[in-house]
Amino acid sequence: MRRTGSRLTPARHDYGVSAEIGYKRDANGNRVSSKKQWQLHRLRREHRRARYGSKAERNLAHALQEIARMSSALDLPRSVVEEASQVYRQAQHRDLIRGRSIEMMAAGSLYAACRCRGLQRRPGEIGSVARCTADQLRTGYRALKVEEIEPQIVTARTYVPRLASDCRVTSEVNARAYELADLADRDRITNGRNPAGVAAACLYLAGNERGSAKTQTEFAAAADVTVSTLRARYYELRERA
């Protein structure tokens, strides 16, 4: 026997093996009679009632829908959605969800998946589309047993391309900023500092060298850091560049 249909995915509470009952047309596309439509309506009603075997399964479905919604709003790839769904499933299996908000833990799972993939998504950015605050997201992330998650190290270099795109700088400024970010990582300027702030300072310094009119405020806003933070990193870079 061979299975057909869409592939299995942890992003669905039933891994994608559920069936959907149609409305007004049969499998061949032909319109069904009004009597048959009423029968299909009753079948759909019973199908909805029997879809979830327990309250935990219903909560899981709600959490996975939240992860998919946030990922769509942030334009994240499907692989991140599935990894976040798997993180949430593991947390539910270890009984880490009990007593905590589903939305908070779903957002924390998505942030954990982004960190595992090395994606530069800040808690505030995910919190802007989540049904919880950025502080609650951090709480959910810590509750996921962070020591059991293996996040990739996010450096200043990983932030440069995205900030350059957000600020619409030229390719010359982007290339020079990447060189400066590489220098900052090698000289350990980024140690103990926000890599987004270092990347913003690299772009600002590169823009000054290439005659760009972009201001510190624009780069700081794109990186979600204060202007004073950007300025401090800028002075450090300027001394070593």
PDB file of C-alpha atoms in Angstrom:
ATOM      1  CA  MET A   1       0.000   0.000   0.000  1.00  0.00           C
ATOM      2  CA  ARG A   2       1.306   3.451  -0.893  1.00  0.00           C
ATOM      3  CA  ARG A   3       0.300   6.690   0.780  1.00  0.00           C
ATOM      4  CA  THR A   4      -0.817   9.597  -1.421  1.00  0.00           C
ATOM      5  CA  GLY A   5      -1.489  13.245  -0.732  1.00  0.00           C
ATOM      6  CA  SER A   6       0.621  15.982   0.810  1.00  0.00           C
ATOM      7  CA  ARG A   7       3.753  15.106   2.755  1.00  0.00           C
ATOM      8  CA  LEU A   8       3.762  14.588   6.509  1.00  0.00           C
ATOM      9  CA  THR A   9       4.694  17.682   8.478  1.00  0.00           C
ATOM     10  CA  PRO A  10       5.034  18.460  12.216  1.00  0.00           C
ATOM     11  CA  ALA A  11       3.449  21.849  11.495  1.00  0.00           C
ATOM     12  CA  ARG A  12       0.018  20.160  11.581  1.00  0.00           C
ATOM     13  CA  HIS A  13      -1.339  18.702  14.801  1.00  0.00           C
ATOM     14  CA  ASP A  14      -2.114  15.417  12.996  1.00  0.00           C
ATOM     15  CA  TYR A  15       1.017  15.600  10.812  1.00  0.00           C
ATOM     16  CA  GLY A  16      -1.169  16.341   7.777  1.00  0.00           C
ATOM     17  CA  VAL A  17      -3.027  13.033   7.545  1.00  0.00           C
ATOM     18  CA  SER A  18      -6.500  14.470   8.202  1.00  0.00           C
ATOM     19  CA  ALA A  19      -9.226  14.596   5.568  1.00  0.00           C
ATOM     20  CA  GLU A  20     -11.365  17.549   4.524  1.00  0.00           C
ATOM     21  CA  ILE A  21     -15.004  17.195   3.499  1.00  0.00           C
ATOM     22  CA  GLY A  22     -16.073  19.234   0.498  1.00  0.00           C
ATOM     23  CA  TYR A  23     -19.097  21.458   0.012  1.00  0.00           C
ATOM     24  CA  LYS A  24     -20.988  21.569  -3.270  1.00  0.00           C
ATOM     25  CA  ARG A  25     -18.969  19.411  -5.665  1.00  0.00           C
ATOM     26  CA  ASP A  26     -17.814  15.813  -5.724  1.00  0.00           C
ATOM     27  CA  ALA A  27     -14.345  14.469  -6.518  1.00  0.00           C
ATOM     28  CA  ASN A  28     -14.988  14.821 -10.262  1.00  0.00           C
ATOM     29  CA  GLY A  29     -16.033  18.469  -9.954  1.00  0.00           C
ATOM     30  CA  ASN A  30     -19.711  17.779 -10.536  1.00  0.00           C
ATOM     31  CA  ARG A  31     -22.269  19.696  -8.498  1.00  0.00           C
ATOM     32  CA  VAL A  32     -24.058  17.519  -5.935  1.00  0.00           C
ATOM     33  CA  SER A  33     -27.760  17.637  -5.120  1.00  0.00           C
ATOM     34  CA  SER A  34     -29.208  19.709  -2.264  1.00  0.00           C
ATOM     35  CA  LYS A  35     -29.896  16.524  -0.314  1.00  0.00           C
ATOM     36  CA  LYS A  36     -26.280  15.456  -0.630  1.00  0.00           C
ATOM     37  CA  GLN A  37     -25.129  18.946   0.381  1.00  0.00           C
ATOM     38  CA  TRP A  38     -27.119  18.632   3.600  1.00  0.00           C
ATOM     39  CA  GLN A  39     -25.510  15.264   4.274  1.00  0.00           C
ATOM     40  CA  LEU A  40     -22.070  16.772   3.701  1.00  0.00           C
ATOM     41  CA  HIS A  41     -22.942  19.573   6.127  1.00  0.00           C
ATOM     42  CA  ARG A  42     -23.789  17.048   8.839  1.00  0.00           C
ATOM     43  CA  LEU A  43     -20.607  15.086   8.103  1.00  0.00           C
ATOM     44  CA  ARG A  44     -18.490  18.233   8.386  1.00  0.00           C
ATOM     45  CA  ARG A  45     -20.094  19.049  11.732  1.00  0.00           C
ATOM     46  CA  GLU A  46     -19.331  15.614  13.142  1.00  0.00           C
ATOM     47  CA  HIS A  47     -15.864  15.732  11.612  1.00  0.00           C
ATOM     48  CA  ARG A  48     -15.086  18.996  13.406  1.00  0.00           C
ATOM     49  CA  ARG A  49     -16.271  17.557  16.707  1.00  0.00           C
ATOM     50  CA  ALA A  50     -14.142  14.427  16.352  1.00  0.00           C
ATOM     51  CA  ARG A  51     -11.035  16.130  14.933  1.00  0.00           C
ATOM     52  CA  TYR A  52      -9.304  16.530  18.303  1.00  0.00           C
ATOM     53  CA  GLY A  53      -8.999  13.527  20.568  1.00  0.00           C
ATOM     54  CA  SER A  54      -8.200  15.555  23.695  1.00  0.00           C
ATOM     55  CA  LYS A  55      -7.823  19.079  25.019  1.00  0.00           C
ATOM     56  CA  ALA A  56      -4.044  18.773  24.708  1.00  0.00           C
ATOM     57  CA  GLU A  57      -4.398  17.992  21.015  1.00  0.00           C
ATOM     58  CA  ARG A  58      -6.715  20.981  20.564  1.00  0.00           C
ATOM     59  CA  ASN A  59      -4.191  23.239  22.312  1.00  0.00           C
ATOM     60  CA  LEU A  60      -1.425  21.840  20.113  1.00  0.00           C
ATOM     61  CA  ALA A  61      -3.408  22.669  16.994  1.00  0.00           C
ATOM     62  CA  HIS A  62      -3.941  26.226  18.264  1.00  0.00           C
ATOM     63  CA  ALA A  63      -0.224  26.652  19.001  1.00  0.00           C
ATOM     64  CA  LEU A  64       0.824  25.356  15.581  1.00  0.00           C
ATOM     65  CA  GLN A  65      -1.625  27.732  13.911  1.00  0.00           C
ATOM     66  CA  GLU A  66      -0.044  30.587  15.897  1.00  0.00           C
ATOM     67  CA  ILE A  67       3.445  29.549  14.770  1.00  0.00           C
ATOM     68  CA  ALA A  68       2.303  29.392  11.148  1.00  0.00           C
ATOM     69  CA  ARG A  69       0.612  32.805  11.417  1.00  0.00           C
ATOM     70  CA  MET A  70       3.663  34.508  12.934  1.00  0.00           C
ATOM     71  CA  SER A  71       5.991  32.866  10.423  1.00  0.00           C
ATOM     72  CA  SER A  72       3.837  34.078   7.559  1.00  0.00           C
ATOM     73  CA  ALA A  73       3.855  37.636   8.933  1.00  0.00           C
ATOM     74  CA  LEU A  74       7.660  37.518   9.247  1.00  0.00           C
ATOM     75  CA  ASP A  75       8.121  35.785   5.873  1.00  0.00           C
ATOM     76  CA  LEU A  76      10.060  32.884   7.407  1.00  0.00           C
ATOM     77  CA  PRO A  77      10.817  29.721   5.397  1.00  0.00           C
ATOM     78  CA  ARG A  78       8.815  26.540   5.812  1.00  0.00           C
ATOM     79  CA  SER A  79      11.769  24.751   7.414  1.00  0.00           C
ATOM     80  CA  VAL A  80      11.702  27.231  10.322  1.00  0.00           C
ATOM     81  CA  VAL A  81       7.955  26.685  10.787  1.00  0.00           C
ATOM     82  CA  GLU A  82       8.475  22.940  11.031  1.00  0.00           C
ATOM     83  CA  GLU A  83      11.415  23.269  13.418  1.00  0.00           C
ATOM     84  CA  ALA A  84       9.455  25.644  15.666  1.00  0.00           C
ATOM     85  CA  SER A  85       6.537  23.211  15.617  1.00  0.00           C
ATOM     86  CA  GLN A  86       8.852  20.389  16.625  1.00  0.00           C
ATOM     87  CA  VAL A  87      10.288  22.498  19.479  1.00  0.00           C
ATOM     88  CA  TYR A  88       6.766  23.174  20.759  1.00  0.00           C
ATOM     89  CA  ARG A  89       5.851  19.486  20.499  1.00  0.00           C
ATOM     90  CA  GLN A  90       8.891  18.519  22.558  1.00  0.00           C
ATOM     91  CA  ALA A  91       8.017  21.140  25.173  1.00  0.00           C
ATOM     92  CA  GLN A  92       4.480  19.794  25.402  1.00  0.00           C
ATOM     93  CA  HIS A  93       5.822  16.235  25.703  1.00  0.00           C
ATOM     94  CA  ARG A  94       8.048  17.344  28.620  1.00  0.00           C
ATOM     95  CA  ASP A  95       5.035  19.063  30.227  1.00  0.00           C
ATOM     96  CA  LEU A  96       6.611  22.537  29.985  1.00  0.00           C
ATOM     97  CA  ILE A  97       3.439  24.164  28.636  1.00  0.00           C
ATOM     98  CA  ARG A  98       1.315  23.550  31.706  1.00  0.00           C
ATOM     99  CA  GLY A  99       0.499  26.783  33.534  1.00  0.00           C
ATOM    100  CA  ARG A 100       1.905  28.959  30.745  1.00  0.00           C
ATOM    101  CA  SER A 101       0.274  30.853  27.892  1.00  0.00           C
ATOM    102  CA  ILE A 102       0.051  28.938  24.609  1.00  0.00           C
ATOM    103  CA  GLU A 103       0.782  32.115  22.652  1.00  0.00           C
ATOM    104  CA  MET A 104       3.865  32.829  24.786  1.00  0.00           C
ATOM    105  CA  MET A 105       5.284  29.343  24.328  1.00  0.00           C
ATOM    106  CA  ALA A 106       4.506  29.357  20.598  1.00  0.00           C
ATOM    107  CA  ALA A 107       6.392  32.637  20.188  1.00  0.00           C
ATOM    108  CA  GLY A 108       9.260  31.290  22.295  1.00  0.00           C
ATOM    109  CA  SER A 109       9.420  28.175  20.123  1.00  0.00           C
ATOM    110  CA  LEU A 110       9.578  30.275  16.968  1.00  0.00           C
ATOM    111  CA  TYR A 111      12.369  32.409  18.429  1.00  0.00           C
ATOM    112  CA  ALA A 112      14.266  29.259  19.428  1.00  0.00           C
ATOM    113  CA  ALA A 113      13.936  27.874  15.896  1.00  0.00           C
ATOM    114  CA  CYS A 114      15.225  31.138  14.428  1.00  0.00           C
ATOM    115  CA  ARG A 115      18.231  31.027  16.737  1.00  0.00           C
ATOM    116  CA  CYS A 116      18.928  27.403  15.845  1.00  0.00           C
ATOM    117  CA  ARG A 117      18.893  28.382  12.162  1.00  0.00           C
ATOM    118  CA  GLY A 118      21.076  31.433  12.739  1.00  0.00           C
ATOM    119  CA  LEU A 119      18.346  33.838  11.589  1.00  0.00           C
ATOM    120  CA  GLN A 120      18.657  37.362  12.962  1.00  0.00           C
ATOM    121  CA  ARG A 121      15.129  37.773  14.327  1.00  0.00           C
ATOM    122  CA  ARG A 122      15.011  39.819  17.513  1.00  0.00           C
ATOM    123  CA  PRO A 123      12.483  39.134  20.299  1.00  0.00           C
ATOM    124  CA  GLY A 124      10.894  42.539  19.696  1.00  0.00           C
ATOM    125  CA  GLU A 125      10.418  41.731  16.025  1.00  0.00           C
ATOM    126  CA  ILE A 126       8.682  38.433  16.729  1.00  0.00           C
ATOM    127  CA  GLY A 127       6.778  40.053  19.595  1.00  0.00           C
ATOM    128  CA  SER A 128       5.374  42.646  17.185  1.00  0.00           C
ATOM    129  CA  VAL A 129       3.383  39.914  15.381  1.00  0.00           C
ATOM    130  CA  ALA A 130       2.829  37.626  18.379  1.00  0.00           C
ATOM    131  CA  ARG A 131      -0.112  37.718  20.749  1.00  0.00           C
ATOM    132  CA  CYS A 132       2.251  38.358  23.639  1.00  0.00           C
ATOM    133  CA  THR A 133       4.913  40.890  24.566  1.00  0.00           C
ATOM    134  CA  ALA A 134       8.635  40.575  23.840  1.00  0.00           C
ATOM    135  CA  ASP A 135       9.276  40.033  27.576  1.00  0.00           C
ATOM    136  CA  GLN A 136       6.759  37.189  27.646  1.00  0.00           C
ATOM    137  CA  LEU A 137       8.435  35.730  24.558  1.00  0.00           C
ATOM    138  CA  ARG A 138      11.782  35.706  26.387  1.00  0.00           C
ATOM    139  CA  THR A 139      10.119  34.018  29.358  1.00  0.00           C
ATOM    140  CA  GLY A 140       8.699  31.348  27.067  1.00  0.00           C
ATOM    141  CA  TYR A 141      12.078  30.857  25.418  1.00  0.00           C
ATOM    142  CA  ARG A 142      13.788  30.371  28.803  1.00  0.00           C
ATOM    143  CA  ALA A 143      11.074  27.895  29.822  1.00  0.00           C
ATOM    144  CA  LEU A 144      11.950  25.716  26.836  1.00  0.00           C
ATOM    145  CA  LYS A 145      15.106  24.511  28.641  1.00  0.00           C
ATOM    146  CA  VAL A 146      17.505  26.679  26.688  1.00  0.00           C
ATOM    147  CA  GLU A 147      20.431  24.464  27.637  1.00  0.00           C
ATOM    148  CA  GLU A 148      18.881  21.681  25.534  1.00  0.00           C
ATOM    149  CA  ILE A 149      18.635  23.945  22.458  1.00  0.00           C
ATOM    150  CA  GLU A 150      21.726  24.505  20.323  1.00  0.00           C
ATOM    151  CA  PRO A 151      21.470  28.046  18.918  1.00  0.00           C
ATOM    152  CA  GLN A 152      23.954  29.214  16.330  1.00  0.00           C
ATOM    153  CA  ILE A 153      26.143  32.167  17.217  1.00  0.00           C
ATOM    154  CA  VAL A 154      24.780  35.304  15.574  1.00  0.00           C
ATOM    155  CA  THR A 155      27.565  37.716  14.625  1.00  0.00           C
ATOM    156  CA  ALA A 156      27.548  41.234  13.240  1.00  0.00           C
ATOM    157  CA  ARG A 157      28.096  39.828   9.734  1.00  0.00           C
ATOM    158  CA  THR A 158      24.762  38.017   9.805  1.00  0.00           C
ATOM    159  CA  TYR A 159      22.930  41.303  10.450  1.00  0.00           C
ATOM    160  CA  VAL A 160      24.633  43.402   7.765  1.00  0.00           C
ATOM    161  CA  PRO A 161      22.776  42.157   4.628  1.00  0.00           C
ATOM    162  CA  ARG A 162      19.342  42.521   6.184  1.00  0.00           C
ATOM    163  CA  LEU A 163      19.999  45.959   7.683  1.00  0.00           C
ATOM    164  CA  ALA A 164      21.496  47.064   4.368  1.00  0.00           C
ATOM    165  CA  SER A 165      18.332  45.954   2.603  1.00  0.00           C
ATOM    166  CA  ASP A 166      16.061  47.650   5.163  1.00  0.00           C
ATOM    167  CA  CYS A 167      18.002  50.925   4.883  1.00  0.00           C
ATOM    168  CA  ARG A 168      18.359  50.655   1.098  1.00  0.00           C
ATOM    169  CA  VAL A 169      22.074  51.350   0.942  1.00  0.00           C
ATOM    170  CA  THR A 170      24.180  50.835  -2.168  1.00  0.00           C
ATOM    171  CA  SER A 171      26.029  47.620  -2.927  1.00  0.00           C
ATOM    172  CA  GLU A 172      29.356  49.413  -2.319  1.00  0.00           C
ATOM    173  CA  VAL A 173      28.278  50.432   1.192  1.00  0.00           C
ATOM    174  CA  ASN A 174      26.970  46.918   1.830  1.00  0.00           C
ATOM    175  CA  ALA A 175      30.257  45.307   0.768  1.00  0.00           C
ATOM    176  CA  ARG A 176      32.353  47.714   2.842  1.00  0.00           C
ATOM    177  CA  ALA A 177      30.100  47.212   5.883  1.00  0.00           C
ATOM    178  CA  TYR A 178      30.550  43.453   5.576  1.00  0.00           C
ATOM    179  CA  GLU A 179      34.333  43.938   5.602  1.00  0.00           C
ATOM    180  CA  LEU A 180      34.044  46.117   8.702  1.00  0.00           C
ATOM    181  CA  ALA A 181      31.800  43.553  10.403  1.00  0.00           C
ATOM    182  CA  ASP A 182      34.358  40.845   9.644  1.00  0.00           C
ATOM    183  CA  LEU A 183      37.046  43.079  11.178  1.00  0.00           C
ATOM    184  CA  ALA A 184      34.855  43.670  14.256  1.00  0.00           C
ATOM    185  CA  ASP A 185      34.380  39.927  14.741  1.00  0.00           C
ATOM    186  CA  ARG A 186      38.112  39.221  14.341  1.00  0.00           C
ATOM    187  CA  ASP A 187      39.126  42.005  16.727  1.00  0.00           C
ATOM    188  CA  ARG A 188      36.487  40.895  19.253  1.00  0.00           C
ATOM    189  CA  ILE A 189      34.702  44.231  19.190  1.00  0.00           C
ATOM    190  CA  THR A 190      31.426  42.319  19.229  1.00  0.00           C
ATOM    191  CA  ASN A 191      32.248  40.436  22.440  1.00  0.00           C
ATOM    192  CA  GLY A 192      29.565  41.187  25.018  1.00  0.00           C
ATOM    193  CA  ARG A 193      27.830  43.621  22.685  1.00  0.00           C
ATOM    194  CA  ASN A 194      24.648  43.566  20.655  1.00  0.00           C
ATOM    195  CA  PRO A 195      25.686  42.326  17.171  1.00  0.00           C
ATOM    196  CA  ALA A 196      22.856  44.322  15.588  1.00  0.00           C
ATOM    197  CA  GLY A 197      24.321  47.529  17.031  1.00  0.00           C
ATOM    198  CA  VAL A 198      27.772  46.640  15.693  1.00  0.00           C
ATOM    199  CA  ALA A 199      26.303  45.895  12.245  1.00  0.00           C
ATOM    200  CA  ALA A 200      24.476  49.236  12.243  1.00  0.00           C
ATOM    201  CA  ALA A 201      27.725  51.009  13.153  1.00  0.00           C
ATOM    202  CA  CYS A 202      29.508  49.193  10.315  1.00  0.00           C
ATOM    203  CA  LEU A 203      26.895  50.397   7.847  1.00  0.00           C
ATOM    204  CA  TYR A 204      27.064  53.951   9.157  1.00  0.00           C
ATOM    205  CA  LEU A 205      30.868  54.023   8.942  1.00  0.00           C
ATOM    206  CA  ALA A 206      30.805  52.469   5.474  1.00  0.00           C
ATOM    207  CA  GLY A 207      28.208  55.031   4.411  1.00  0.00           C
ATOM    208  CA  ASN A 208      30.392  57.880   5.627  1.00  0.00           C
ATOM    209  CA  GLU A 209      33.332  56.506   3.661  1.00  0.00           C
ATOM    210  CA  ARG A 210      31.210  56.205   0.512  1.00  0.00           C
ATOM    211  CA  GLY A 211      29.424  59.538   0.846  1.00  0.00           C
ATOM    212  CA  SER A 212      26.033  58.191   1.925  1.00  0.00           C
ATOM    213  CA  ALA A 213      23.493  60.589   3.427  1.00  0.00           C
ATOM    214  CA  LYS A 214      21.989  58.023   5.820  1.00  0.00           C
ATOM    215  CA  THR A 215      21.907  59.134   9.445  1.00  0.00           C
ATOM    216  CA  GLN A 216      22.719  57.352  12.685  1.00  0.00           C
ATOM    217  CA  THR A 217      19.053  57.509  13.636  1.00  0.00           C
ATOM    218  CA  GLU A 218      17.996  55.572  10.525  1.00  0.00           C
ATOM    219  CA  PHE A 219      20.497  52.768  11.092  1.00  0.00           C
ATOM    220  CA  ALA A 220      19.768  52.623  14.834  1.00  0.00           C
ATOM    221  CA  ALA A 221      16.029  52.356  14.200  1.00  0.00           C
ATOM    222  CA  ALA A 222      16.544  49.541  11.669  1.00  0.00           C
ATOM    223  CA  ALA A 223      18.734  47.636  14.135  1.00  0.00           C
ATOM    224  CA  ASP A 224      16.401  48.351  17.086  1.00  0.00           C
ATOM    225  CA  VAL A 225      19.212  49.895  19.159  1.00  0.00           C
ATOM    226  CA  THR A 226      19.717  53.353  20.617  1.00  0.00           C
ATOM    227  CA  VAL A 227      21.679  56.026  18.791  1.00  0.00           C
ATOM    228  CA  SER A 228      24.156  56.193  21.680  1.00  0.00           C
ATOM    229  CA  THR A 229      24.857  52.458  21.299  1.00  0.00           C
ATOM    230  CA  LEU A 230      25.472  52.851  17.575  1.00  0.00           C
ATOM    231  CA  ARG A 231      27.722  55.865  18.187  1.00  0.00           C
ATOM    232  CA  ALA A 232      29.832  53.993  20.753  1.00  0.00           C
ATOM    233  CA  ARG A 233      30.389  51.089  18.353  1.00  0.00           C
ATOM    234  CA  TYR A 234      31.097  53.568  15.558  1.00  0.00           C
ATOM    235  CA  TYR A 235      33.932  55.195  17.502  1.00  0.00           C
ATOM    236  CA  GLU A 236      35.451  51.785  18.286  1.00  0.00           C
ATOM    237  CA  LEU A 237      35.326  50.751  14.638  1.00  0.00           C
ATOM    238  CA  ARG A 238      36.699  54.037  13.382  1.00  0.00           C
ATOM    239  CA  GLU A 239      39.810  53.636  15.511  1.00  0.00           C
ATOM    240  CA  ARG A 240      40.586  50.200  14.035  1.00  0.00           C
ATOM    241  CA  ALA A 241      39.353  50.548  10.463  1.00  0.00           C
TER     242      ALA A 241
END
